[in-house]
mmCIF file of C-alpha atoms in Angstrom:
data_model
loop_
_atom_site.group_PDB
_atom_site.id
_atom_site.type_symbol
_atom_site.label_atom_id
_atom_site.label_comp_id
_atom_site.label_asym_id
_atom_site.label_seq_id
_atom_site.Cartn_x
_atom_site.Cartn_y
_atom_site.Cartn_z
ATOM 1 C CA UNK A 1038 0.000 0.000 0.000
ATOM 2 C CA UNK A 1039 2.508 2.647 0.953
ATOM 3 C CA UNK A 1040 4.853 1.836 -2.517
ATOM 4 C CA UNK A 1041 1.745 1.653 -4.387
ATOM 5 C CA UNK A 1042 0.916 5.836 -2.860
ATOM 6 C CA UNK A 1043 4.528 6.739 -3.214
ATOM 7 C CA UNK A 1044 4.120 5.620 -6.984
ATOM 8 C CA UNK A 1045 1.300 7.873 -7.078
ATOM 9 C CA UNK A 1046 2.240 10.714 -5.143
ATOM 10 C CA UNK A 1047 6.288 10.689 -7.346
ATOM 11 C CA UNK A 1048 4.117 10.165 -10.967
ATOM 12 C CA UNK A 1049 1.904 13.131 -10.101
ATOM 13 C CA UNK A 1050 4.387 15.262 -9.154
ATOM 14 C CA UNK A 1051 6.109 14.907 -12.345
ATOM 15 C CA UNK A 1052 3.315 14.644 -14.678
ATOM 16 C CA UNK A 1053 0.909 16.986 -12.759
ATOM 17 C CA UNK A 1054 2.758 19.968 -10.650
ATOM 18 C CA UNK A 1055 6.289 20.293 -10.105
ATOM 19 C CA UNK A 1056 6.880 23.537 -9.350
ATOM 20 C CA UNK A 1057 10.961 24.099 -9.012
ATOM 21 C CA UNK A 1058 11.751 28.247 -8.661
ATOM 22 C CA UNK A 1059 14.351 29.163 -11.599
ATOM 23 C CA UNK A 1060 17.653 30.085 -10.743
ATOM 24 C CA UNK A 1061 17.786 28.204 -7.627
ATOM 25 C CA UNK A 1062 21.204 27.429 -5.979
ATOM 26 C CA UNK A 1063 23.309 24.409 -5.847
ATOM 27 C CA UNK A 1064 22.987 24.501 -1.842
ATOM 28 C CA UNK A 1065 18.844 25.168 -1.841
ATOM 29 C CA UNK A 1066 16.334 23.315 0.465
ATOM 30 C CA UNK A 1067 13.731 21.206 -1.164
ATOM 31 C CA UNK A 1068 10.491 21.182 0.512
ATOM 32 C CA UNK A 1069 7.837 18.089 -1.060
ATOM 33 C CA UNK A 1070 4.121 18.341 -0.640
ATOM 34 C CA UNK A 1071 1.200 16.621 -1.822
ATOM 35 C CA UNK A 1072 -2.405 17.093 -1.595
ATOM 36 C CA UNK A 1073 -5.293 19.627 -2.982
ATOM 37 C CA UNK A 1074 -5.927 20.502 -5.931
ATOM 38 C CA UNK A 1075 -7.888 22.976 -4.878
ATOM 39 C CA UNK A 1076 -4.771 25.117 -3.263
ATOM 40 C CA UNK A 1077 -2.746 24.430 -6.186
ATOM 41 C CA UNK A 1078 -3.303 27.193 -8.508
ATOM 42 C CA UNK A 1079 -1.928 29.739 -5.180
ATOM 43 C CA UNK A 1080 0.641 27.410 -4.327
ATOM 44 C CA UNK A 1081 1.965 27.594 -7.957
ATOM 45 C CA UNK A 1082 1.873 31.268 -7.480
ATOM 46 C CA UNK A 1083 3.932 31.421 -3.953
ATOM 47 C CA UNK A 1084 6.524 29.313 -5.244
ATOM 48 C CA UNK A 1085 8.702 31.816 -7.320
ATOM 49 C CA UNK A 1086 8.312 34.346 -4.431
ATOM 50 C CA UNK A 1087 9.718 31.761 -1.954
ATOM 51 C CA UNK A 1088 12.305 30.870 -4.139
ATOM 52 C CA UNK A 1089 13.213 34.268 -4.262
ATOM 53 C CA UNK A 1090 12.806 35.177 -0.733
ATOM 54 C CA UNK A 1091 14.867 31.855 0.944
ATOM 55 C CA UNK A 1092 16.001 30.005 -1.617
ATOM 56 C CA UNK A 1093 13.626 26.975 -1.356
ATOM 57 C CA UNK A 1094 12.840 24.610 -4.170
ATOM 58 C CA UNK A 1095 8.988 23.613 -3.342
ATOM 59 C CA UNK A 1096 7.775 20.774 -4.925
ATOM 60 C CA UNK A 1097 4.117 20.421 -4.576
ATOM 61 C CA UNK A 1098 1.945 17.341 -6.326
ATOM 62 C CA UNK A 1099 -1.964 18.168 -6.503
ATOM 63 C CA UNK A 1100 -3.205 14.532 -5.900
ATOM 64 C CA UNK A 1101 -6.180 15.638 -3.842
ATOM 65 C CA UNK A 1102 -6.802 16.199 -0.288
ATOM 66 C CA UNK A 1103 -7.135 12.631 0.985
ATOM 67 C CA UNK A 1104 -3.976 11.091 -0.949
ATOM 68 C CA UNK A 1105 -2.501 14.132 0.546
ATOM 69 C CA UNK A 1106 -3.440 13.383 3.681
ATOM 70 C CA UNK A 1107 -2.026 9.655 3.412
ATOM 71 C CA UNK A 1108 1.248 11.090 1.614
ATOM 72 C CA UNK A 1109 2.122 13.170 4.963
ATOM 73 C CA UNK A 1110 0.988 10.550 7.332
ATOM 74 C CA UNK A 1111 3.190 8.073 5.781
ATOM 75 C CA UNK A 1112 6.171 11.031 5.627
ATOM 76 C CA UNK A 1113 6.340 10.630 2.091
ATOM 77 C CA UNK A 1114 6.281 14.441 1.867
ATOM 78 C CA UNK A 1115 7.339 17.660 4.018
ATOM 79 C CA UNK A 1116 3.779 18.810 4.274
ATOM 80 C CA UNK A 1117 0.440 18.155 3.221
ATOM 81 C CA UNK A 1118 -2.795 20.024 2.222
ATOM 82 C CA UNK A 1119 -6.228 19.626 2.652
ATOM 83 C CA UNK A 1120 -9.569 21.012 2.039
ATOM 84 C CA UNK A 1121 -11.069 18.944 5.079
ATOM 85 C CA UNK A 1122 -9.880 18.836 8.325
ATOM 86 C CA UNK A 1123 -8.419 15.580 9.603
ATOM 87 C CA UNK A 1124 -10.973 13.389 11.350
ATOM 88 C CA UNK A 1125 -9.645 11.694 14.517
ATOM 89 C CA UNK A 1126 -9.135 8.664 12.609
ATOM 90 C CA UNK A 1127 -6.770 10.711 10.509
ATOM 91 C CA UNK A 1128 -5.468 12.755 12.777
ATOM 92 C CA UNK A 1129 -4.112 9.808 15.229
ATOM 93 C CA UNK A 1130 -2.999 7.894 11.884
ATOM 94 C CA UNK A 1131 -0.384 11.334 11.266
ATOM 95 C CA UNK A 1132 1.204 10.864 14.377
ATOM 96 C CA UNK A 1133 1.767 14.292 15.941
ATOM 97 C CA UNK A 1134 0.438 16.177 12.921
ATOM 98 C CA UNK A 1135 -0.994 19.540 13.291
ATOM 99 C CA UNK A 1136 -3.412 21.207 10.542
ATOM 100 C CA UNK A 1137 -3.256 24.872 10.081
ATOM 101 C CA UNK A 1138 -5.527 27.166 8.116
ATOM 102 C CA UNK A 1139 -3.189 28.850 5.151
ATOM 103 C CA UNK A 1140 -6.138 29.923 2.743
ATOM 104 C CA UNK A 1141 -9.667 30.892 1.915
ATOM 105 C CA UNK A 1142 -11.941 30.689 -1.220
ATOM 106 C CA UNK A 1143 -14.702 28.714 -2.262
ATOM 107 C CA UNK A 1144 -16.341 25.791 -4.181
ATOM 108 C CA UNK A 1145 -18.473 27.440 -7.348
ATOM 109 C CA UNK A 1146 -21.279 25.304 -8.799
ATOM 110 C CA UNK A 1147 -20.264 25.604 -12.448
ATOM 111 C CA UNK A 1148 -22.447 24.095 -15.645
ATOM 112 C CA UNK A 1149 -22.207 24.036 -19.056
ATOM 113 C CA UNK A 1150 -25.817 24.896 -20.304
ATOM 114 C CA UNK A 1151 -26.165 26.446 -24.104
ATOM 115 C CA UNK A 1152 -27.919 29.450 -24.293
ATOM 116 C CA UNK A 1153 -28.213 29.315 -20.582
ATOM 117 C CA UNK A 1154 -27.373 33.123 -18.410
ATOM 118 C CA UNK A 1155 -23.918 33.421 -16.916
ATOM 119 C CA UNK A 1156 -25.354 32.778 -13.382
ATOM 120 C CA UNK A 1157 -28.234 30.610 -13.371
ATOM 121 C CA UNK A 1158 -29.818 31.146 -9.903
ATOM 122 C CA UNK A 1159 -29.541 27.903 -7.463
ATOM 123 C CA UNK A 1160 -30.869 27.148 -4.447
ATOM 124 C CA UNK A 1161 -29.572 24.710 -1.671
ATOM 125 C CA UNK A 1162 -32.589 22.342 -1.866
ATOM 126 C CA UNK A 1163 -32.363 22.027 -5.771
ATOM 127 C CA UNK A 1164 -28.300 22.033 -5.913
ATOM 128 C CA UNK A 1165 -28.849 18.932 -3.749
ATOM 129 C CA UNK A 1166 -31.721 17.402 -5.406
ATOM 130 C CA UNK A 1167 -29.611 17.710 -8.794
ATOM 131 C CA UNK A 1168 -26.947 15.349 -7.366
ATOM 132 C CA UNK A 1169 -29.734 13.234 -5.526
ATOM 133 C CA UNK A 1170 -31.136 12.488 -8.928
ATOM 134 C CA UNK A 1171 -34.603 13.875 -8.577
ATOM 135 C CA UNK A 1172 -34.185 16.408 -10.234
ATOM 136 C CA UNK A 1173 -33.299 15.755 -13.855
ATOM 137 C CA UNK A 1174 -34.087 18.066 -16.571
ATOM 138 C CA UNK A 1175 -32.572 21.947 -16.984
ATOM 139 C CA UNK A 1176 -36.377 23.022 -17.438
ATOM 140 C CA UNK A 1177 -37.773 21.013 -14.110
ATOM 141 C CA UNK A 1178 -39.974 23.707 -12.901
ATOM 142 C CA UNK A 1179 -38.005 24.110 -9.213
ATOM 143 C CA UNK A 1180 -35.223 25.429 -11.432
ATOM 144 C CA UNK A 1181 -37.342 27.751 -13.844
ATOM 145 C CA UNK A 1182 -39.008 28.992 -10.657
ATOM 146 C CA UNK A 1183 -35.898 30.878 -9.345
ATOM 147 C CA UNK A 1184 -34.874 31.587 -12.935
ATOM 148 C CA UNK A 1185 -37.881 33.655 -14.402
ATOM 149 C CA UNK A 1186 -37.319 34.742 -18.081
ATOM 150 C CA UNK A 1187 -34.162 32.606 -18.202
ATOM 151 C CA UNK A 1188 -33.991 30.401 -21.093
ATOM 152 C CA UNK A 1189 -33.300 27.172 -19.987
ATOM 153 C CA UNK A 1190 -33.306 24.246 -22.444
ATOM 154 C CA UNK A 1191 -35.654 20.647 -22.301
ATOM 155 C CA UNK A 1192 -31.684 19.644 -21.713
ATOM 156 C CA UNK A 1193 -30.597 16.549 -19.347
ATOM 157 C CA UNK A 1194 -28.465 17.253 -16.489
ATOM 158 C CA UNK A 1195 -25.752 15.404 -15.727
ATOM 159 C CA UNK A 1196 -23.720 15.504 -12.368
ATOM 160 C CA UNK A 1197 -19.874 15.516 -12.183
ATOM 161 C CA UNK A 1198 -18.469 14.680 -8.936
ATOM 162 C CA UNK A 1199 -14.804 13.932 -7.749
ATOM 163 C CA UNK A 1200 -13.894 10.418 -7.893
ATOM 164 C CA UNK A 1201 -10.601 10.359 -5.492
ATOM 165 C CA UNK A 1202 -11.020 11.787 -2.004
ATOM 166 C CA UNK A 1203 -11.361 15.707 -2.333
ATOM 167 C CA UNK A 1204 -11.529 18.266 0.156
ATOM 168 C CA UNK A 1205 -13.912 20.020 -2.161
ATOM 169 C CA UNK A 1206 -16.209 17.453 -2.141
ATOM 170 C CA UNK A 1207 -16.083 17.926 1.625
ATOM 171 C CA UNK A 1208 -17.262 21.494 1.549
ATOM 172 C CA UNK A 1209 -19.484 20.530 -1.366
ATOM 173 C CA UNK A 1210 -21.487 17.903 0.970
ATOM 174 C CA UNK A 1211 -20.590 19.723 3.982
ATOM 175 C CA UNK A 1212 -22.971 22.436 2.258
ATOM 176 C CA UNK A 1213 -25.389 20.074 1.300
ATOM 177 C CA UNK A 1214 -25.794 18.185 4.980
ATOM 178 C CA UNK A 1215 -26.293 21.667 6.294
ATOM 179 C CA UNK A 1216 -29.569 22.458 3.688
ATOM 180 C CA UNK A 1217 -30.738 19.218 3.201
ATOM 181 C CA UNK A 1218 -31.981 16.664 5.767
ATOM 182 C CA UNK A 1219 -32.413 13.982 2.967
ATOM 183 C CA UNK A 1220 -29.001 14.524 1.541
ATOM 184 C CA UNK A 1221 -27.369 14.492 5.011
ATOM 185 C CA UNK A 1222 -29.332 10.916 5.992
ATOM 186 C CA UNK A 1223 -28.393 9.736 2.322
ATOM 187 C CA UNK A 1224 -25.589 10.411 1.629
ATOM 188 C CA UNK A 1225 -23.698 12.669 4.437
ATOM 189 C CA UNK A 1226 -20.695 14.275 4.738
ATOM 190 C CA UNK A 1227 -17.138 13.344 3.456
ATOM 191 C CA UNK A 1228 -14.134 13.607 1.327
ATOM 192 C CA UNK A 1229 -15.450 10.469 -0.297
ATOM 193 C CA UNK A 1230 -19.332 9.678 -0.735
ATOM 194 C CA UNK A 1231 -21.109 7.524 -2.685
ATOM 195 C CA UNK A 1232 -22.986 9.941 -5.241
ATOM 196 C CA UNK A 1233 -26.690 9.080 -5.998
ATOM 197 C CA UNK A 1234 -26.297 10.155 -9.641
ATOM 198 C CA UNK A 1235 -23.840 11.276 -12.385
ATOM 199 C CA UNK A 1236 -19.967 10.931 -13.550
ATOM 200 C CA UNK A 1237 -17.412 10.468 -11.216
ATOM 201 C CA UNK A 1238 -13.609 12.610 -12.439
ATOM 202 C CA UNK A 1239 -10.405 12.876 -10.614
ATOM 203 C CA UNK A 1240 -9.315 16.394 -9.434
ATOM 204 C CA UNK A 1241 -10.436 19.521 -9.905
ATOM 205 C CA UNK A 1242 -9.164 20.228 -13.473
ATOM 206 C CA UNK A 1243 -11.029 16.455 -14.202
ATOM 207 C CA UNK A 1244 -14.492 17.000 -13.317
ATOM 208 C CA UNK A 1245 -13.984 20.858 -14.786
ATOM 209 C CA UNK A 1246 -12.633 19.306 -18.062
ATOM 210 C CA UNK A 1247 -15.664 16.549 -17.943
ATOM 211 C CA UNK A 1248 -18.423 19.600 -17.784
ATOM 212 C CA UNK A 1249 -16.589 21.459 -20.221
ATOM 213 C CA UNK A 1250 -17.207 18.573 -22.668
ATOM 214 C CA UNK A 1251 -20.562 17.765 -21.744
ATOM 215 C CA UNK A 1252 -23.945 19.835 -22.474
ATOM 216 C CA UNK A 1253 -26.215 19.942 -19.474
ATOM 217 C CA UNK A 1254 -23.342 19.056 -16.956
ATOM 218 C CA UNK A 1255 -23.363 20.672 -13.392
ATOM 219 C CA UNK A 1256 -20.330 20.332 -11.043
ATOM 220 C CA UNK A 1257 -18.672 21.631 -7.958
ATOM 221 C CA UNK A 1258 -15.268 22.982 -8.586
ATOM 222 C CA UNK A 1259 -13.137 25.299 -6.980
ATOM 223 C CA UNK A 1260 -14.072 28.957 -8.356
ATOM 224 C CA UNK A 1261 -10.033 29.144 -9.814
ATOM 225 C CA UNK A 1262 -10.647 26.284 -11.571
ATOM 226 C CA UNK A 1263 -14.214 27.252 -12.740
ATOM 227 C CA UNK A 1264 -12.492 30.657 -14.184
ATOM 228 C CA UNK A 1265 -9.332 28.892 -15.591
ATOM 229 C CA UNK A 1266 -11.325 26.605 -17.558
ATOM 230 C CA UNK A 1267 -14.096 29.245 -18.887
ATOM 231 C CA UNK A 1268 -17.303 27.875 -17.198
ATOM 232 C CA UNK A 1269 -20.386 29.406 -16.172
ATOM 233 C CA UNK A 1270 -20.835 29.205 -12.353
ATOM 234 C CA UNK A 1271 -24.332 29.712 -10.324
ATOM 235 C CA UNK A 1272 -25.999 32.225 -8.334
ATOM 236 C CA UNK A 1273 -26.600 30.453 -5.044
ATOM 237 C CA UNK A 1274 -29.237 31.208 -2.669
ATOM 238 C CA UNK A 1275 -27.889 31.956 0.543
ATOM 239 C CA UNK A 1276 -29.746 31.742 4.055
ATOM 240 C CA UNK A 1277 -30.763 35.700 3.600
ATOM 241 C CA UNK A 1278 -32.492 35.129 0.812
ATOM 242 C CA UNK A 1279 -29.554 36.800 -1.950
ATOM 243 C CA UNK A 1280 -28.560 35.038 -5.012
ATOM 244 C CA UNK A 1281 -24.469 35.175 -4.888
ATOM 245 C CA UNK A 1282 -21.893 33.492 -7.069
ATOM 246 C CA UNK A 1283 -18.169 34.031 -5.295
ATOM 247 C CA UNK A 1284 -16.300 37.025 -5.110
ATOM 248 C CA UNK A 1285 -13.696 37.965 -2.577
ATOM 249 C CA UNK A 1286 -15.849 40.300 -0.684
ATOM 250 C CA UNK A 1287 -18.633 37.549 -0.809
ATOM 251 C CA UNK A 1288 -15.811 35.228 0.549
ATOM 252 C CA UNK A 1289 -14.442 37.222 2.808
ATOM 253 C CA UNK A 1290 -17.783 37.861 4.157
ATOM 254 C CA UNK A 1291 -18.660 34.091 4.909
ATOM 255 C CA UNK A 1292 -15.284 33.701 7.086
ATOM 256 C CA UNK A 1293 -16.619 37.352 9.211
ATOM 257 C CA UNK A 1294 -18.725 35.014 10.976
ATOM 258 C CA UNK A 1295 -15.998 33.092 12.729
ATOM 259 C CA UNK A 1296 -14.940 35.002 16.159
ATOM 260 C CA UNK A 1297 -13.287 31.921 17.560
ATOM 261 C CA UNK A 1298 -11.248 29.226 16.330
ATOM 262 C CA UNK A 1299 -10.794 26.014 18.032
ATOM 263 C CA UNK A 1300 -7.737 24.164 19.482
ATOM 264 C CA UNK A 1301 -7.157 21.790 16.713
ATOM 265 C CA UNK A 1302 -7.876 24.415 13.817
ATOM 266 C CA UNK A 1303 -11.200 23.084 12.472
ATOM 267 C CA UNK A 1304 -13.317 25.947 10.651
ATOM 268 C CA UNK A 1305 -16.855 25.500 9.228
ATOM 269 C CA UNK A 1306 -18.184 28.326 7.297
ATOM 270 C CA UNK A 1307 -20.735 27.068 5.100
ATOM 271 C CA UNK A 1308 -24.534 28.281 4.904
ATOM 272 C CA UNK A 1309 -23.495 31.478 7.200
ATOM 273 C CA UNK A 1310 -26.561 32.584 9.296
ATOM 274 C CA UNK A 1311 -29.095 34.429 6.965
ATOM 275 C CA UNK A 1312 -27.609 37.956 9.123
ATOM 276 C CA UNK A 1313 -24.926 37.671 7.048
ATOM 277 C CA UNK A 1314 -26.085 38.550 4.144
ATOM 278 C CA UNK A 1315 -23.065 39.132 1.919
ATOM 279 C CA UNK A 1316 -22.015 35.566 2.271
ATOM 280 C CA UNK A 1317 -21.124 33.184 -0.514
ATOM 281 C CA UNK A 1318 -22.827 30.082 1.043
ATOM 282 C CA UNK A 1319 -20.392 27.464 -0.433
ATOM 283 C CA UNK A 1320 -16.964 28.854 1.470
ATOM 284 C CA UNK A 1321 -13.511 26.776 2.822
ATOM 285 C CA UNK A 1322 -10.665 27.213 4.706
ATOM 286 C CA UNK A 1323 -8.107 24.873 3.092
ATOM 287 C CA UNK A 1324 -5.212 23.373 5.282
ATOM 288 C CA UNK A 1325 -1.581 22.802 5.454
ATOM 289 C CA UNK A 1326 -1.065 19.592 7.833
ATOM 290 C CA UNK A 1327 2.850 19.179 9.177
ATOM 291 C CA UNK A 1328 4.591 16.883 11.697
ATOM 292 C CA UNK A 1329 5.232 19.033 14.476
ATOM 293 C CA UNK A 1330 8.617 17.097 14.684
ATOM 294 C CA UNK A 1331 10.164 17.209 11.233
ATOM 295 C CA UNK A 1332 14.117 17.720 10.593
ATOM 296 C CA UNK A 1333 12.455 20.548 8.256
ATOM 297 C CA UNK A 1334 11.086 22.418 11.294
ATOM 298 C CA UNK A 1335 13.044 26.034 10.361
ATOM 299 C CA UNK A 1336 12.124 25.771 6.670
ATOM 300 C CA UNK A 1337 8.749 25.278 6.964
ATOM 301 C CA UNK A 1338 8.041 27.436 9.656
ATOM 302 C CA UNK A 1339 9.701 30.056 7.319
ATOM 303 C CA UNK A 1340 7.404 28.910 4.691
ATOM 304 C CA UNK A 1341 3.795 28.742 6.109
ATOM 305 C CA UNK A 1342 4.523 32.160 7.995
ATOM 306 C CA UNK A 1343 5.497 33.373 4.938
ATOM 307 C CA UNK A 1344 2.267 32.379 2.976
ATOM 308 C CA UNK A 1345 0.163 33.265 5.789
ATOM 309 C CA UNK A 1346 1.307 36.838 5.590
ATOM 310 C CA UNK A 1347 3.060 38.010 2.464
ATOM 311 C CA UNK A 1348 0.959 35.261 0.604
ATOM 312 C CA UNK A 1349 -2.011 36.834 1.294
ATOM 313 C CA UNK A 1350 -1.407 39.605 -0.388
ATOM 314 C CA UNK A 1351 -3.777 40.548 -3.237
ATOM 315 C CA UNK A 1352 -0.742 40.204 -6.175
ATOM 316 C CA UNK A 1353 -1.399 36.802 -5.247
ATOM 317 C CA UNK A 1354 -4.744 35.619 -4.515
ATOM 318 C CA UNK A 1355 -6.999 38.048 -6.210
ATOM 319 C CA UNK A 1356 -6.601 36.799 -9.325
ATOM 320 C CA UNK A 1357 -7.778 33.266 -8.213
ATOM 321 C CA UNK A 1358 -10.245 34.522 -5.465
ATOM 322 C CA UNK A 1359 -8.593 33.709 -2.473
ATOM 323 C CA UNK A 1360 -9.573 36.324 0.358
ATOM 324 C CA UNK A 1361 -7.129 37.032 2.918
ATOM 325 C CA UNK A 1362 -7.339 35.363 6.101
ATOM 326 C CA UNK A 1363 -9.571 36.965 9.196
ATOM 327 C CA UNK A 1364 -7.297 38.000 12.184
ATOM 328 C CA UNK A 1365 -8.817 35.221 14.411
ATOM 329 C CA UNK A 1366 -7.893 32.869 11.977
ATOM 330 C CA UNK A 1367 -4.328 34.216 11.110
ATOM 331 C CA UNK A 1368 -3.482 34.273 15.135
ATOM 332 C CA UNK A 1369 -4.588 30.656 15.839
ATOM 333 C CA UNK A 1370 -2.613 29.452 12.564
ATOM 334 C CA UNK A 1371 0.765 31.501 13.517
ATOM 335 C CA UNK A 1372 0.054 30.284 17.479
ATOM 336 C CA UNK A 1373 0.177 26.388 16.175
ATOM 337 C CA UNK A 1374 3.039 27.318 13.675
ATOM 338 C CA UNK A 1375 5.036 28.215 16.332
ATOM 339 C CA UNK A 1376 4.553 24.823 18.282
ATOM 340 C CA UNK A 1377 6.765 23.305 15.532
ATOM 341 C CA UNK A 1378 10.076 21.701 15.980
ATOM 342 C CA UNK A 1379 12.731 19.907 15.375
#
C-alpha cells in the first residue's frame, strides 16, 4: 500500500505539478508536498516568491486532499494540504500532525448549459436534489421557478463529482448536509461519498474538463478552476435570501462570521446565518497539515509564515479569489506554527 501511494504521489508530481523556482542554488532546500488541488493554482503562485525570498525549491503534487493526507501521514512528503480537516481517525494515523488554516476561497457550482445566463440562480434544496437524482431536466420547474425569463433548455443534467477523495467534495457535501436533511441521511458528509447520480472525475481540473465537454453538466469545482477553464458558475441562494456566485468580498464575508477558532484548527463556514447577508454560502478554509517534529522544522516554519502573511497579499490571490485570512484565523494558525520543531 505505501509503494503503491509513493508511486502515485512521485508520478503526479512529475506529470501533474512540479513547481521548481528558476535560478535556484546548488545549496537550496527542497520542501515536497502533496495534496489539494484545490490550493494548487496559489501554491503555484507562492513558489517563485519563496524561491526568491529563501532560496527553497517547493515541490508540490496536486493529488487531492485525501492522498494528501495519506502522503504526509506516511512522511512521504514535508507537508500536506487539505480542504477537510483531519478526522480523529486521521489525525491519530499522522502521528503528531498539526493542521493549520493557510487559505480561503470557495467551491463554485459551475455548468455548461447552451444558451443558458452566466449565473443561473440555485438554491440549496435544488443544488442537492440535482446530485440526488430527482431532479433531472434543466427546465424542471423548481429550477425555472428561481430563474424567471431565463432560457433554460428541455436539456438533461448530468452531475460531475470527484472520484478520489477531495476536500472540495467535503465542503461541497458539507454544504449540502447543512440544507438538506435527505441529503445528510443519504448520503452525508465526506471527502469520499457515494454519489446518488452522475460521472465520477479525478481532481479539480477532471471533473472541470468533464463539464466542459458535456452539455447539461453541473459540477462543484473550486471557483479558480471554474475561471481557468471558462465555465459558467451559479448564483446560489444563501440563508438571507440573496442570489451570490463568489467574489472575494462575498468570501471574505462568509469567514466574518468566525470570532473563535478552536484548538485543533477546524473551521466550518458554510450556509453562514441568513444575518450575514453578503455571504457566498459554499466557502472553505483549506489546510496545510505538518509533523510538528520534522528535521524541516526552520524551513517550513519560514514557509507557512510566509504564505500566511506576504501570501495573502492581493498580487497573489486576487486573481484566483482567495480572500485574505480573518485575524482570528491568522493568530490561531501563527500560534500552532510556532509549536513546531525539530
Amino acid at each position: 500500500m505505501k509503494r503503491g501511494l509513493a508511486l502515485i504521489v512521485a508520478t503526479a508530481a512529475l506529470a501533474l505539478l512540479t513547481v521548481a523556482v528558476a535560478g535556484a542554488k546548488s545549496n537550496d532546500t527542497t520542501i515536497t508536498g502533496a495534496g489539494s488541488t484545490f490550493v494548487s493554482p496559489l501554491v503555484s503562485t507562492w513558489t517563485p516568491a519563496l524561491g526568491s525570498a529563501f532560496g527553497y525549491t517547493v515541490q508540490y503534487s496536486p493529488v487531492g486532499s485525501g492522498a494528501g493526507i495519506a502522503a504526509i501521514s506516511n512522511r512521504q512528503v514535508d507537508f500536506g494540504a487539505s480542504d477537510a480537516p483531519l478526522t480523529p481517525d486521521q489525525a491519530t494515523a499522522c502521528k503528531g500532525c498539526v493542521q493549520i488554516p493557510w487559505a480561503l476561497s470557495a467551491t463554485s457550482i459551475a455548468y455548461n448549459v447552451p444558451g443558458a445566463p452566466a449565473h443561473v440562480r440555485l438554491s440549496g434544496p435544488v443544488i442537492a436534489n440535482i446530485f440526488l437524482g430527482t431532479i433531472t431536466n434543466w427546465n424542471d420547474a423548481a429550477i425555472t421557478a428561481l430563474n424567471p425569463g431565463a432560457n433554460l433548455p428541455n436539456l438533461k443534467i448530468t452531475p460531475v463529482y470527484r472520484s478520489d477523495g477531495s476536500g472540495t467534495t467535503y465542503n461541497f457535501t458539507d454544504y449540502l448536509s447543512a440544507i438538506s436533511g435527505t441529503w445528510k441521511s443519504k448520503v452525508g458528509n465526506a471527502t469520499s461519498v457515494q454519489f446518488p447520480a452522475g460521472l465520477g472525475a479525478k481532481g479539480s481540473a477532471g471533473v472541470a474538463g468533464v463539464t466542459s465537454r458535456t452539455a447539461g453538466a453541473i459540477t462543484y469545482v473550486d471557483v479558480a478552476f471554474a475561471l481557468n477553464n471558462h465555465l459558467h458558475f451559479a448564483a446560489v441562494k444563501n440563508a438571507a435570501g440573496k442570489f451570490l456566485y463568489p467574489s472575494l468580498r462575498r468570501i471574505s464575508a462568509a469567514a466574518a462570521g468566525i470570532t473563535k477558532v478552536p484548538a485543533n484548527n477546524e473551521v466550518h463556514i458554510v450556509n453562514p446565518s441568513k444575518s450575514n447577508a453578503l455571504a457566498y454560502p459554499i466557502c472553505t478554509y483549506t489546510y496545510v497539515i505538518v509533523p510538528q517534529q520534522t528535521a524541516h522544522a526552520a524551513e517550513l516554519r519560514k514557509m507557512i509564515f510566509w504564505a500566511l502573511t506576504q501570501g495573502q497579499t492581493s498580487q497573489f490571490t486576487a486573481k484566483l479569489l482567495f480572500a485574505p485570512l480573518p485575524k482570528a484565523v491568522l493568530v490561531a494558525s501563527e500560534k500552532t506554527l510556532k509549536t513546531i520543531h525539530t
